[in-house]
One Martini backbone bead per residue (centre of mass of N, CA, C, O) as a GRO file, in nm:
protein
  145
    1MET     BB    1  -1.531  -0.584  -0.608
    2ASP     BB    2  -1.410  -0.240  -0.612
    3PHE     BB    3  -1.120  -0.163  -0.767
    4GLU     BB    4  -1.147   0.131  -0.864
    5THR     BB    5  -1.191   0.260  -0.589
    6LEU     BB    6  -0.933   0.154  -0.459
    7LYS     BB    7  -0.739   0.283  -0.657
    8ASP     BB    8  -0.825   0.574  -0.592
    9GLU     BB    9  -0.745   0.565  -0.294
   10ILE     BB   10  -0.446   0.503  -0.332
   11LYS     BB   11  -0.378   0.746  -0.506
   12LYS     BB   12  -0.458   0.958  -0.301
   13ASN     BB   13  -0.264   0.858  -0.072
   14GLU     BB   14   0.007   0.875  -0.247
   15GLY     BB   15   0.020   1.026  -0.483
   16CYS     BB   16   0.180   1.222  -0.758
   17LYS     BB   17   0.489   1.157  -0.933
   18LEU     BB   18   0.677   1.229  -1.236
   19LYS     BB   19   0.929   1.219  -1.047
   20ALA     BB   20   1.182   1.108  -0.895
   21TYR     BB   21   1.224   1.015  -0.541
   22GLN     BB   22   1.318   1.067  -0.202
   23LEU     BB   23   1.220   0.965   0.095
   24THR     BB   24   1.151   1.178   0.382
   25TYR     BB   25   1.182   1.098   0.742
   26ASN     BB   26   1.294   1.178   1.039
   27GLY     BB   27   1.586   1.230   0.886
   28TYR     BB   28   1.522   1.006   0.669
   29THR     BB   29   1.658   0.850   0.374
   30GLU     BB   30   1.589   0.672   0.128
   31PRO     BB   31   1.782   0.441  -0.083
   32PHE     BB   32   1.541   0.497  -0.278
   33TYR     BB   33   1.319   0.528  -0.541
   34THR     BB   34   1.025   0.717  -0.637
   35ILE     BB   35   0.714   0.688  -0.835
   36GLY     BB   36   0.423   0.814  -0.863
   37TYR     BB   37   0.224   0.574  -0.679
   38GLY     BB   38   0.471   0.441  -0.508
   39HIS     BB   39   0.696   0.349  -0.699
   40ARG     BB   40   0.954   0.134  -0.683
   41VAL     BB   41   1.257   0.158  -0.803
   42GLN     BB   42   1.401  -0.058  -1.033
   43PRO     BB   43   1.665  -0.164  -1.216
   44ASN     BB   44   1.460  -0.294  -1.451
   45ASP     BB   45   1.289  -0.023  -1.530
   46SER     BB   46   1.438   0.214  -1.676
   47ILE     BB   47   1.462   0.469  -1.484
   48ASP     BB   48   1.493   0.812  -1.498
   49ILE     BB   49   1.547   1.025  -1.228
   50ASN     BB   50   1.551   1.302  -1.429
   51LYS     BB   51   1.269   1.237  -1.537
   52VAL     BB   52   0.964   1.321  -1.684
   53TYR     BB   53   0.663   1.159  -1.672
   54SER     BB   54   0.387   1.014  -1.773
   55HIS     BB   55   0.074   0.904  -1.699
   56LYS     BB   56   0.099   0.644  -1.860
   57ASP     BB   57   0.342   0.534  -1.706
   58ILE     BB   58   0.223   0.549  -1.422
   59GLU     BB   59  -0.019   0.357  -1.476
   60LYS     BB   60   0.145   0.109  -1.547
   61TRP     BB   61   0.285   0.082  -1.270
   62PHE     BB   62   0.032   0.070  -1.100
   63ASP     BB   63  -0.101  -0.182  -1.219
   64PHE     BB   64   0.130  -0.368  -1.147
   65ASP     BB   65   0.133  -0.313  -0.836
   66PHE     BB   66  -0.162  -0.393  -0.783
   67GLN     BB   67  -0.139  -0.692  -0.866
   68ILE     BB   68   0.072  -0.763  -0.655
   69ALA     BB   69  -0.100  -0.682  -0.410
   70LYS     BB   70  -0.333  -0.875  -0.463
   71GLN     BB   71  -0.166  -1.136  -0.453
   72GLY     BB   72  -0.056  -1.093  -0.167
   73ALA     BB   73  -0.330  -1.080  -0.023
   74ASP     BB   74  -0.434  -1.354  -0.111
   75ALA     BB   75  -0.201  -1.514   0.029
   76LEU     BB   76  -0.249  -1.398   0.327
   77VAL     BB   77  -0.596  -1.396   0.352
   78GLY     BB   78  -0.768  -1.478   0.133
   79GLU     BB   79  -1.075  -1.549   0.205
   80CYS     BB   80  -1.282  -1.258   0.253
   81HIS     BB   81  -1.385  -0.978   0.321
   82PRO     BB   82  -1.384  -0.727   0.097
   83LYS     BB   83  -1.282  -0.499   0.294
   84ALA     BB   84  -1.043  -0.661   0.404
   85LYS     BB   85  -0.907  -0.698   0.130
   86GLU     BB   86  -0.861  -0.401   0.077
   87ALA     BB   87  -0.678  -0.350   0.319
   88ALA     BB   88  -0.464  -0.559   0.233
   89ILE     BB   89  -0.390  -0.440  -0.039
   90GLU     BB   90  -0.292  -0.167   0.068
   91ALA     BB   91  -0.077  -0.276   0.257
   92VAL     BB   92   0.085  -0.418   0.033
   93TYR     BB   93   0.135  -0.173  -0.141
   94VAL     BB   94   0.308  -0.027   0.080
   95LEU     BB   95   0.482  -0.284   0.224
   96GLY     BB   96   0.441  -0.537   0.108
   97ARG     BB   97   0.431  -0.865   0.158
   98THR     BB   98   0.653  -0.887   0.370
   99GLY     BB   99   0.561  -0.657   0.552
  100PHE     BB  100   0.264  -0.760   0.608
  101SER     BB  101   0.344  -1.049   0.717
  102LYS     BB  102   0.421  -0.925   1.010
  103PHE     BB  103   0.096  -0.905   1.063
  104LYS     BB  104  -0.013  -1.170   1.207
  105LYS     BB  105  -0.262  -1.086   1.377
  106THR     BB  106  -0.418  -0.934   1.165
  107ILE     BB  107  -0.440  -1.169   0.966
  108LYS     BB  108  -0.584  -1.363   1.156
  109PHE     BB  109  -0.833  -1.186   1.208
  110ILE     BB  110  -0.926  -1.175   0.918
  111LYS     BB  111  -0.955  -1.482   0.872
  112ASP     BB  112  -1.161  -1.503   1.132
  113GLY     BB  113  -1.352  -1.232   1.130
  114SER     BB  114  -1.193  -1.019   1.334
  115HIS     BB  115  -1.220  -0.695   1.265
  116LYS     BB  116  -1.190  -0.530   1.525
  117GLU     BB  117  -0.918  -0.653   1.604
  118ALA     BB  118  -0.771  -0.576   1.342
  119SER     BB  119  -0.812  -0.265   1.374
  120GLU     BB  120  -0.620  -0.256   1.627
  121GLU     BB  121  -0.364  -0.418   1.544
  122ILE     BB  122  -0.265  -0.234   1.302
  123LYS     BB  123  -0.180  -0.001   1.519
  124ASP     BB  124   0.050  -0.201   1.630
  125SER     BB  125   0.284   0.008   1.488
  126LYS     BB  126   0.522   0.177   1.314
  127TRP     BB  127   0.342   0.267   1.083
  128TYR     BB  128   0.145   0.431   1.260
  129GLN     BB  129   0.364   0.639   1.351
  130GLN     BB  130   0.428   0.744   1.055
  131VAL     BB  131   0.103   0.699   0.924
  132ARG     BB  132  -0.170   0.738   1.082
  133HIS     BB  133  -0.391   0.812   0.868
  134ARG     BB  134  -0.360   0.556   0.696
  135VAL     BB  135  -0.416   0.339   0.917
  136GLU     BB  136  -0.683   0.453   1.018
  137ALA     BB  137  -0.841   0.394   0.756
  138LEU     BB  138  -0.805   0.085   0.771
  139SER     BB  139  -0.924   0.046   1.049
  140LYS     BB  140  -1.204   0.154   0.980
  141LYS     BB  141  -1.273  -0.049   0.761
  142LEU     BB  142  -1.264  -0.295   0.957
  143LYS     BB  143  -1.465  -0.191   1.179
  144GLU     BB  144  -1.724  -0.162   0.967
  145ILE     BB  145  -1.788  -0.481   0.925
   0.00000   0.00000   0.00000
C-alpha cells in the first residue's frame, strides 16, 4: 500500500492552516479548534491558538494523526483490499475511529469484499450531505475496486 500517496491525498483534501481556527458550516461553529491538516487541537497539545506554526510542527501532528487513523482503520476493517483500506484510513482520519465505527454497513461491506455496495452505503450519511465531494471521492475509490 502506498501510504505516501494516501497522505498526499488527505493533505490535499484537508488543506493546511498554520494557525488554529474553528470550523464553521451551515451557521454552526465547532466548539474546538483545528490546525494544520485537520488536526483537532487537544488540551494536552500545548498549542497556542493565536500562534502561527511552522510546517515542521504541522507535519509532526499530521504524522501522529495519520498513524492513529491507520490503527483505527485496521481495527475496524481488518485485512481487506488495499484501496478499501485507504478509504477506511481517510474516513477515520476525518471522522475519528468512533465516528467511522457508526458506518456499520459500510464497514461490513468492506470486510465482505462487497466494494460496490460499500461505495453506495458510505454516501447514505450526514457526512455525505456536509462534504459531498469528499465522500464521493471515497465512494469512487471503493467502487473502482
